[in-house]
PDB file of C-alpha atoms and ligand atoms in Angstrom:
ATOM      1  CA  MET A  14     -54.946-112.850-226.083  1.00  0.00           C
ATOM      2  CA  LEU A  15     -52.720-110.841-228.117  1.00  0.00           C
ATOM      3  CA  ASN A  16     -51.600-111.254-231.410  1.00  0.00           C
ATOM      4  CA  THR A  17     -48.820-108.791-232.159  1.00  0.00           C
ATOM      5  CA  ASN A  18     -45.413-107.963-233.607  1.00  0.00           C
ATOM      6  CA  THR A  19     -42.766-108.123-230.536  1.00  0.00           C
ATOM      7  CA  LEU A  20     -39.467-106.481-230.283  1.00  0.00           C
ATOM      8  CA  ILE A  21     -36.821-108.835-229.378  1.00  0.00           C
ATOM      9  CA  LEU A  22     -33.985-107.465-226.389  1.00  0.00           C
ATOM     10  CA  GLU A  23     -31.954-110.701-226.412  1.00  0.00           C
ATOM     11  CA  ASN A  24     -32.080-113.875-227.973  1.00  0.00           C
ATOM     12  CA  ILE A  25     -28.762-116.397-226.248  1.00  0.00           C
ATOM     13  CA  GLU A  26     -27.755-119.753-225.815  1.00  0.00           C
ATOM     14  CA  ILE A  27     -28.004-120.300-221.932  1.00  0.00           C
ATOM     15  CA  ALA A  28     -27.239-124.053-222.031  1.00  0.00           C
ATOM     16  CA  SER A  29     -26.503-126.476-224.561  1.00  0.00           C
ATOM     17  CA  GLN A  30     -29.152-125.979-227.528  1.00  0.00           C
ATOM     18  CA  VAL A  31     -31.525-123.927-225.015  1.00  0.00           C
ATOM     19  CA  TYR A  32     -32.250-120.489-225.532  1.00  0.00           C
ATOM     20  CA  LYS A  33     -33.681-117.262-223.458  1.00  0.00           C
ATOM     21  CA  MET A  34     -35.405-114.943-225.610  1.00  0.00           C
ATOM     22  CA  THR A  35     -36.122-111.461-223.833  1.00  0.00           C
ATOM     23  CA  LEU A  36     -39.444-109.742-225.201  1.00  0.00           C
ATOM     24  CA  ASP A  37     -40.128-106.116-224.990  1.00  0.00           C
ATOM     25  CA  ILE A  38     -43.765-106.640-224.099  1.00  0.00           C
ATOM     26  CA  ASP A  39     -45.618-106.799-220.443  1.00  0.00           C
ATOM     27  CA  LEU A  40     -47.894-109.366-220.209  1.00  0.00           C
ATOM     28  CA  ARG A  41     -48.776-109.175-216.310  1.00  0.00           C
ATOM     29  CA  GLU A  42     -52.017-108.476-216.991  1.00  0.00           C
ATOM     30  CA  TYR A  43     -52.784-111.526-219.070  1.00  0.00           C
ATOM     31  CA  LYS A  44     -53.766-114.842-217.740  1.00  0.00           C
ATOM     32  CA  GLY A  45     -52.270-117.824-219.765  1.00  0.00           C
ATOM     33  CA  GLU A  46     -48.863-120.140-219.602  1.00  0.00           C
ATOM     34  CA  PHE A  47     -47.805-119.896-222.998  1.00  0.00           C
ATOM     35  CA  LEU A  48     -47.071-118.132-226.355  1.00  0.00           C
ATOM     36  CA  GLU A  49     -47.686-119.614-229.945  1.00  0.00           C
ATOM     37  CA  LEU A  50     -44.879-118.012-231.684  1.00  0.00           C
ATOM     38  CA  SER A  51     -44.776-117.497-235.496  1.00  0.00           C
ATOM     39  CA  VAL A  52     -41.753-118.528-237.475  1.00  0.00           C
ATOM     40  CA  LYS A  53     -41.050-117.021-241.044  1.00  0.00           C
ATOM     41  CA  GLY A  54     -41.317-119.658-243.087  1.00  0.00           C
ATOM     42  CA  PHE A  55     -43.486-122.062-240.748  1.00  0.00           C
ATOM     43  CA  SER A  56     -47.076-122.098-241.336  1.00  0.00           C
ATOM     44  CA  LEU A  57     -47.591-123.829-237.957  1.00  0.00           C
ATOM     45  CA  ARG A  58     -46.942-121.655-234.691  1.00  0.00           C
ATOM     46  CA  ARG A  59     -44.443-122.963-232.010  1.00  0.00           C
ATOM     47  CA  PRO A  60     -46.014-122.907-228.160  1.00  0.00           C
ATOM     48  CA  ILE A  61     -43.392-122.061-226.145  1.00  0.00           C
ATOM     49  CA  SER A  62     -43.880-121.763-222.286  1.00  0.00           C
ATOM     50  CA  ILE A  63     -43.503-118.316-220.363  1.00  0.00           C
ATOM     51  CA  CYS A  64     -40.563-118.224-217.969  1.00  0.00           C
ATOM     52  CA  ASP A  65     -41.286-114.767-216.687  1.00  0.00           C
ATOM     53  CA  LYS A  66     -43.777-112.217-216.981  1.00  0.00           C
ATOM     54  CA  GLY A  67     -42.233-109.083-215.756  1.00  0.00           C
ATOM     55  CA  SER A  68     -42.076-105.488-217.408  1.00  0.00           C
ATOM     56  CA  LYS A  69     -40.363-107.278-220.340  1.00  0.00           C
ATOM     57  CA  THR A  70     -41.372-111.517-221.117  1.00  0.00           C
ATOM     58  CA  VAL A  71     -39.022-113.871-221.254  1.00  0.00           C
ATOM     59  CA  ILE A  72     -39.396-117.277-223.125  1.00  0.00           C
ATOM     60  CA  ILE A  73     -36.889-120.375-222.718  1.00  0.00           C
ATOM     61  CA  TYR A  74     -36.895-122.706-225.644  1.00  0.00           C
ATOM     62  CA  LYS A  75     -34.647-125.801-226.612  1.00  0.00           C
ATOM     63  CA  THR A  76     -34.050-125.812-230.608  1.00  0.00           C
ATOM     64  CA  ILE A  77     -35.355-129.410-231.418  1.00  0.00           C
ATOM     65  CA  GLY A  78     -36.558-128.613-234.759  1.00  0.00           C
ATOM     66  CA  ASN A  79     -36.299-126.726-237.784  1.00  0.00           C
ATOM     67  CA  GLY A  80     -38.473-123.915-236.596  1.00  0.00           C
ATOM     68  CA  THR A  81     -36.899-123.358-233.139  1.00  0.00           C
ATOM     69  CA  LEU A  82     -33.472-123.921-234.857  1.00  0.00           C
ATOM     70  CA  GLU A  83     -34.973-120.620-237.172  1.00  0.00           C
ATOM     71  CA  MET A  84     -36.073-118.964-234.045  1.00  0.00           C
ATOM     72  CA  SER A  85     -32.234-118.869-232.291  1.00  0.00           C
ATOM     73  CA  LYS A  86     -31.299-117.195-235.272  1.00  0.00           C
ATOM     74  CA  LEU A  87     -33.421-114.174-234.139  1.00  0.00           C
ATOM     75  CA  LYS A  88     -31.568-111.470-233.044  1.00  0.00           C
ATOM     76  CA  LYS A  89     -31.824-108.250-230.432  1.00  0.00           C
ATOM     77  CA  GLY A  90     -33.673-106.134-232.791  1.00  0.00           C
ATOM     78  CA  ASP A  91     -35.870-108.245-234.871  1.00  0.00           C
ATOM     79  CA  TYR A  92     -39.387-108.682-234.246  1.00  0.00           C
ATOM     80  CA  ILE A  93     -41.415-112.021-233.888  1.00  0.00           C
ATOM     81  CA  ASN A  94     -45.198-112.424-233.764  1.00  0.00           C
ATOM     82  CA  ILE A  95     -46.755-113.891-230.940  1.00  0.00           C
ATOM     83  CA  LEU A  96     -49.946-114.896-229.985  1.00  0.00           C
ATOM     84  CA  GLY A  97     -51.155-115.434-226.397  1.00  0.00           C
ATOM     85  CA  PRO A  98     -50.871-115.982-223.544  1.00  0.00           C
ATOM     86  CA  LEU A  99     -52.492-119.023-223.881  1.00  0.00           C
ATOM     87  CA  GLY A 100     -53.653-121.889-221.369  1.00  0.00           C
ATOM     88  CA  ASN A 101     -54.392-122.215-217.874  1.00  0.00           C
ATOM     89  CA  GLU A 102     -51.695-121.222-215.263  1.00  0.00           C
ATOM     90  CA  PHE A 103     -50.906-123.343-212.181  1.00  0.00           C
ATOM     91  CA  PRO A 104     -53.261-122.158-209.219  1.00  0.00           C
ATOM     92  CA  ILE A 105     -51.437-120.766-206.221  1.00  0.00           C
ATOM     93  CA  VAL A 106     -52.891-123.092-203.073  1.00  0.00           C
ATOM     94  CA  GLU A 107     -52.998-122.934-199.435  1.00  0.00           C
ATOM     95  CA  GLY A 108     -50.090-123.642-197.469  1.00  0.00           C
ATOM     96  CA  ASN A 109     -46.903-122.026-196.336  1.00  0.00           C
ATOM     97  CA  GLU A 110     -44.517-124.492-198.388  1.00  0.00           C
ATOM     98  CA  ALA A 111     -44.395-125.654-201.641  1.00  0.00           C
ATOM     99  CA  LEU A 112     -42.423-128.244-203.872  1.00  0.00           C
ATOM    100  CA  LEU A 113     -41.698-127.891-207.577  1.00  0.00           C
ATOM    101  CA  ILE A 114     -39.951-130.416-209.752  1.00  0.00           C
ATOM    102  CA  GLY A 115     -39.186-129.727-213.454  1.00  0.00           C
ATOM    103  CA  GLY A 116     -36.738-131.596-216.031  1.00  0.00           C
ATOM    104  CA  GLY A 117     -35.104-129.828-219.037  1.00  0.00           C
ATOM    105  CA  VAL A 118     -37.102-127.436-220.665  1.00  0.00           C
ATOM    106  CA  GLY A 119     -40.224-128.328-218.507  1.00  0.00           C
ATOM    107  CA  ILE A 120     -38.654-126.040-215.680  1.00  0.00           C
ATOM    108  CA  PRO A 121     -39.248-122.489-217.213  1.00  0.00           C
ATOM    109  CA  PRO A 122     -43.058-122.503-216.368  1.00  0.00           C
ATOM    110  CA  LEU A 123     -42.215-123.355-212.978  1.00  0.00           C
ATOM    111  CA  TYR A 124     -40.109-120.161-212.683  1.00  0.00           C
ATOM    112  CA  GLU A 125     -43.029-117.717-212.969  1.00  0.00           C
ATOM    113  CA  LEU A 126     -44.926-120.183-210.672  1.00  0.00           C
ATOM    114  CA  ALA A 127     -41.892-119.836-208.070  1.00  0.00           C
ATOM    115  CA  LYS A 128     -41.894-116.138-208.035  1.00  0.00           C
ATOM    116  CA  LYS A 129     -45.626-116.151-207.773  1.00  0.00           C
ATOM    117  CA  LEU A 130     -45.407-118.529-204.660  1.00  0.00           C
ATOM    118  CA  ILE A 131     -42.722-116.391-202.885  1.00  0.00           C
ATOM    119  CA  ALA A 132     -44.601-113.070-203.346  1.00  0.00           C
ATOM    120  CA  ASN A 133     -47.629-115.309-201.346  1.00  0.00           C
ATOM    121  CA  LYS A 134     -44.682-115.877-198.653  1.00  0.00           C
ATOM    122  CA  LYS A 135     -44.448-119.297-199.339  1.00  0.00           C
ATOM    123  CA  LYS A 136     -41.237-121.479-199.024  1.00  0.00           C
ATOM    124  CA  VAL A 137     -40.133-122.974-202.765  1.00  0.00           C
ATOM    125  CA  THR A 138     -38.392-126.079-202.825  1.00  0.00           C
ATOM    126  CA  ILE A 139     -37.394-126.944-206.849  1.00  0.00           C
ATOM    127  CA  LEU A 140     -35.312-129.988-208.058  1.00  0.00           C
ATOM    128  CA  MET A 141     -34.541-129.715-211.084  1.00  0.00           C
ATOM    129  CA  GLY A 142     -33.495-132.257-213.404  1.00  0.00           C
ATOM    130  CA  PHE A 143     -31.364-132.556-216.344  1.00  0.00           C
ATOM    131  CA  ASN A 144     -29.184-135.057-218.639  1.00  0.00           C
ATOM    132  CA  THR A 145     -25.764-133.395-218.217  1.00  0.00           C
ATOM    133  CA  LYS A 146     -23.905-130.681-216.896  1.00  0.00           C
ATOM    134  CA  ALA A 147     -24.239-128.612-220.091  1.00  0.00           C
ATOM    135  CA  ASP A 148     -27.847-128.721-220.164  1.00  0.00           C
ATOM    136  CA  VAL A 149     -28.291-126.984-216.523  1.00  0.00           C
ATOM    137  CA  PHE A 150     -29.556-123.455-216.504  1.00  0.00           C
ATOM    138  CA  TYR A 151     -31.798-121.461-214.041  1.00  0.00           C
ATOM    139  CA  GLU A 152     -30.134-122.810-210.667  1.00  0.00           C
ATOM    140  CA  ASN A 153     -28.942-119.456-209.869  1.00  0.00           C
ATOM    141  CA  GLU A 154     -32.116-117.218-210.653  1.00  0.00           C
ATOM    142  CA  PHE A 155     -34.167-119.413-208.809  1.00  0.00           C
ATOM    143  CA  LYS A 156     -31.488-119.070-205.692  1.00  0.00           C
ATOM    144  CA  GLU A 157     -32.292-115.380-206.457  1.00  0.00           C
ATOM    145  CA  LEU A 158     -35.648-115.623-205.937  1.00  0.00           C
ATOM    146  CA  GLY A 159     -35.083-117.157-202.739  1.00  0.00           C
ATOM    147  CA  ALA A 160     -36.566-120.575-203.381  1.00  0.00           C
ATOM    148  CA  LYS A 161     -34.295-123.695-202.543  1.00  0.00           C
ATOM    149  CA  ALA A 162     -32.508-125.081-205.787  1.00  0.00           C
ATOM    150  CA  TYR A 163     -31.309-128.819-206.140  1.00  0.00           C
ATOM    151  CA  VAL A 164     -30.057-130.187-209.154  1.00  0.00           C
ATOM    152  CA  SER A 165     -29.714-133.708-210.410  1.00  0.00           C
ATOM    153  CA  THR A 166     -28.088-134.920-213.877  1.00  0.00           C
ATOM    154  CA  MET A 167     -28.571-138.391-215.141  1.00  0.00           C
ATOM    155  CA  ASP A 168     -24.877-138.968-215.655  1.00  0.00           C
ATOM    156  CA  GLY A 169     -23.633-137.287-212.561  1.00  0.00           C
ATOM    157  CA  SER A 170     -21.533-134.416-214.184  1.00  0.00           C
ATOM    158  CA  TYR A 171     -23.134-131.912-211.840  1.00  0.00           C
ATOM    159  CA  GLY A 172     -25.162-132.080-208.906  1.00  0.00           C
ATOM    160  CA  PHE A 173     -27.110-135.291-207.750  1.00  0.00           C
ATOM    161  CA  LYS A 174     -26.872-138.419-210.254  1.00  0.00           C
ATOM    162  CA  GLY A 175     -29.735-139.608-211.071  1.00  0.00           C
ATOM    163  CA  THR A 176     -33.374-138.417-211.993  1.00  0.00           C
ATOM    164  CA  ALA A 177     -34.952-135.638-210.216  1.00  0.00           C
ATOM    165  CA  ILE A 178     -37.233-138.136-208.783  1.00  0.00           C
ATOM    166  CA  ASP A 179     -34.145-139.959-207.561  1.00  0.00           C
ATOM    167  CA  LEU A 180     -33.190-136.423-206.405  1.00  0.00           C
ATOM    168  CA  PHE A 181     -36.393-136.258-204.310  1.00  0.00           C
ATOM    169  CA  ASN A 182     -36.375-139.466-202.973  1.00  0.00           C
ATOM    170  CA  SER A 183     -32.860-138.648-201.441  1.00  0.00           C
ATOM    171  CA  LEU A 184     -34.607-135.787-199.923  1.00  0.00           C
ATOM    172  CA  ASN A 185     -36.470-135.573-197.085  1.00  0.00           C
ATOM    173  CA  LEU A 186     -39.667-134.135-198.669  1.00  0.00           C
ATOM    174  CA  SER A 187     -43.317-134.605-198.167  1.00  0.00           C
ATOM    175  CA  ARG A 188     -45.379-136.429-200.350  1.00  0.00           C
ATOM    176  CA  ASP A 189     -48.328-134.511-199.831  1.00  0.00           C
ATOM    177  CA  PHE A 190     -48.432-132.498-203.180  1.00  0.00           C
ATOM    178  CA  CYS A 191     -46.329-130.863-205.835  1.00  0.00           C
ATOM    179  CA  TYR A 192     -46.051-129.068-209.031  1.00  0.00           C
ATOM    180  CA  ALA A 193     -44.311-130.551-211.820  1.00  0.00           C
ATOM    181  CA  CYS A 194     -43.512-129.835-215.640  1.00  0.00           C
ATOM    182  CA  GLY A 195     -41.393-131.981-217.906  1.00  0.00           C
ATOM    183  CA  PRO A 196     -41.285-135.244-220.093  1.00  0.00           C
ATOM    184  CA  LYS A 197     -43.621-137.631-219.884  1.00  0.00           C
ATOM    185  CA  LEU A 198     -41.585-140.301-218.191  1.00  0.00           C
ATOM    186  CA  LEU A 199     -41.206-137.813-215.326  1.00  0.00           C
ATOM    187  CA  LEU A 200     -44.647-136.781-215.155  1.00  0.00           C
ATOM    188  CA  LEU A 201     -45.888-140.352-215.086  1.00  0.00           C
ATOM    189  CA  ALA A 202     -43.166-140.377-212.107  1.00  0.00           C
ATOM    190  CA  ILE A 203     -44.696-137.600-210.509  1.00  0.00           C
ATOM    191  CA  GLU A 204     -47.963-139.473-210.539  1.00  0.00           C
ATOM    192  CA  ARG A 205     -46.616-142.386-208.865  1.00  0.00           C
ATOM    193  CA  GLU A 206     -45.357-140.528-205.951  1.00  0.00           C
ATOM    194  CA  PHE A 207     -48.162-138.213-205.265  1.00  0.00           C
ATOM    195  CA  SER A 208     -51.549-138.362-204.905  1.00  0.00           C
ATOM    196  CA  ASP A 209     -52.103-134.452-205.136  1.00  0.00           C
ATOM    197  CA  GLY A 210     -50.705-131.668-206.979  1.00  0.00           C
ATOM    198  CA  TYR A 211     -50.722-130.323-210.441  1.00  0.00           C
ATOM    199  CA  ILE A 212     -48.766-130.940-213.839  1.00  0.00           C
ATOM    200  CA  SER A 213     -48.278-129.061-216.754  1.00  0.00           C
ATOM    201  CA  PHE A 214     -48.653-131.218-219.888  1.00  0.00           C
ATOM    202  CA  GLU A 215     -46.285-130.143-222.744  1.00  0.00           C
ATOM    203  CA  SER A 216     -47.652-131.521-226.482  1.00  0.00           C
ATOM    204  CA  ARG A 217     -47.478-131.009-230.084  1.00  0.00           C
ATOM    205  CA  MET A 218     -50.138-127.901-230.372  1.00  0.00           C
ATOM    206  CA  ALA A 219     -51.352-126.619-233.746  1.00  0.00           C
ATOM    207  CA  CYS A 220     -53.934-123.359-233.447  1.00  0.00           C
ATOM    208  CA  GLY A 221     -53.279-123.272-229.724  1.00  0.00           C
ATOM    209  CA  PHE A 222     -56.792-122.257-228.532  1.00  0.00           C
ATOM    210  CA  GLY A 223     -58.993-125.226-228.941  1.00  0.00           C
ATOM    211  CA  ILE A 224     -60.334-125.121-232.594  1.00  0.00           C
ATOM    212  CA  CYS A 225     -58.217-127.982-234.364  1.00  0.00           C
ATOM    213  CA  ASN A 226     -58.138-130.599-232.078  1.00  0.00           C
ATOM    214  CA  ALA A 227     -54.401-131.556-232.528  1.00  0.00           C
ATOM    215  CA  CYS A 228     -53.742-131.591-228.683  1.00  0.00           C
ATOM    216  CA  GLN A 229     -56.711-133.757-227.492  1.00  0.00           C
ATOM    217  CA  ILE A 230     -55.868-135.790-224.663  1.00  0.00           C
ATOM    218  CA  ASN A 231     -58.442-138.375-222.568  1.00  0.00           C
ATOM    219  CA  THR A 232     -58.850-137.350-218.745  1.00  0.00           C
ATOM    220  CA  ILE A 233     -61.158-139.182-215.947  1.00  0.00           C
ATOM    221  CA  ASN A 234     -63.993-136.101-216.747  1.00  0.00           C
ATOM    222  CA  GLY A 235     -63.899-136.977-220.742  1.00  0.00           C
ATOM    223  CA  PRO A 236     -61.677-136.041-223.628  1.00  0.00           C
ATOM    224  CA  ARG A 237     -59.921-132.242-223.031  1.00  0.00           C
ATOM    225  CA  LYS A 238     -57.885-130.196-225.177  1.00  0.00           C
ATOM    226  CA  ILE A 239     -54.286-129.294-223.949  1.00  0.00           C
ATOM    227  CA  CYS A 240     -54.147-125.723-225.189  1.00  0.00           C
ATOM    228  CA  LYS A 241     -57.763-124.812-223.990  1.00  0.00           C
ATOM    229  CA  ASP A 242     -58.504-126.875-220.761  1.00  0.00           C
ATOM    230  CA  GLY A 243     -54.573-126.875-219.702  1.00  0.00           C
ATOM    231  CA  PRO A 244     -51.762-127.570-220.052  1.00  0.00           C
ATOM    232  CA  VAL A 245     -51.709-127.659-216.347  1.00  0.00           C
ATOM    233  CA  PHE A 246     -54.168-130.305-214.975  1.00  0.00           C
ATOM    234  CA  LYS A 247     -54.382-131.618-211.448  1.00  0.00           C
ATOM    235  CA  ILE A 248     -52.391-134.941-210.582  1.00  0.00           C
ATOM    236  CA  GLY A 249     -54.426-138.463-211.580  1.00  0.00           C
ATOM    237  CA  GLU A 250     -56.617-136.313-214.000  1.00  0.00           C
ATOM    238  CA  ILE A 251     -54.869-137.471-217.444  1.00  0.00           C
ATOM    239  CA  ILE A 252     -55.379-140.655-218.719  1.00  0.00           C
ATOM    240  CA  TYR A 253     -51.688-141.663-219.938  1.00  0.00           C
ATOM    241  CA  GLU A 254     -51.768-143.733-223.348  1.00  0.00           C
TER     242      GLU A 254
HETATM  243 FE1  FES B  10     -55.906-127.091-231.748  1.00  0.00          FE
HETATM  244 FE2  FES B  10     -55.126-127.326-229.017  1.00  0.00          FE
HETATM  245  S1  FES B  10     -54.102-126.931-230.984  1.00  0.00           S
HETATM  246  S2  FES B  10     -57.406-127.845-230.068  1.00  0.00           S
END
């Protein structure tokens, strides 16, 4: 786990209130799905999923509070302190095909997963759900990787009209297994539709590595910490409250 100041190479808005930050750091040799970022003036770090681990690292985040709003003001050439990578990762399982389902800013960690699946010679299909056309991002990036990408919007302003689950139900895809990340409502629907697979559970966090108990949830195996035991859990493992 690193704790280091990192040069920002790019910090641009790619959809409504959604920013892509490229960091001048190579994290490929480090396991972990997210980073804790330190924002000036805020004591608590912000947990943000890693979208792309390459010779540079890409994170994508939405400005949902004052901390992320402050992050969005950082410019190329500024530095940001990162702690991580933290948490576990989606496992690569047997089989030739993989279905990925994501909602909004739950989609970024599925990009790193899609890269790994495609590197393992698997055919990847991703269903991406957004509220409206202005929220859509990374459709082309998934297609450029070689994935089949489908988009839905709640208001029908782009792609299929409805949720990512409505989109799934409109396609003739296997219900055997999926990987998913997104808001709780999407994950609950995934848990109903699929008996096997993995979800990445988003949560408020504080320390990010298992010390403060801020992220505890109940599972069929007892209490677990999302930051340390997750954020990736098996479908059927979490007890939703
Ligand atoms: Fe502190 Fe998970 S955020 S234990």
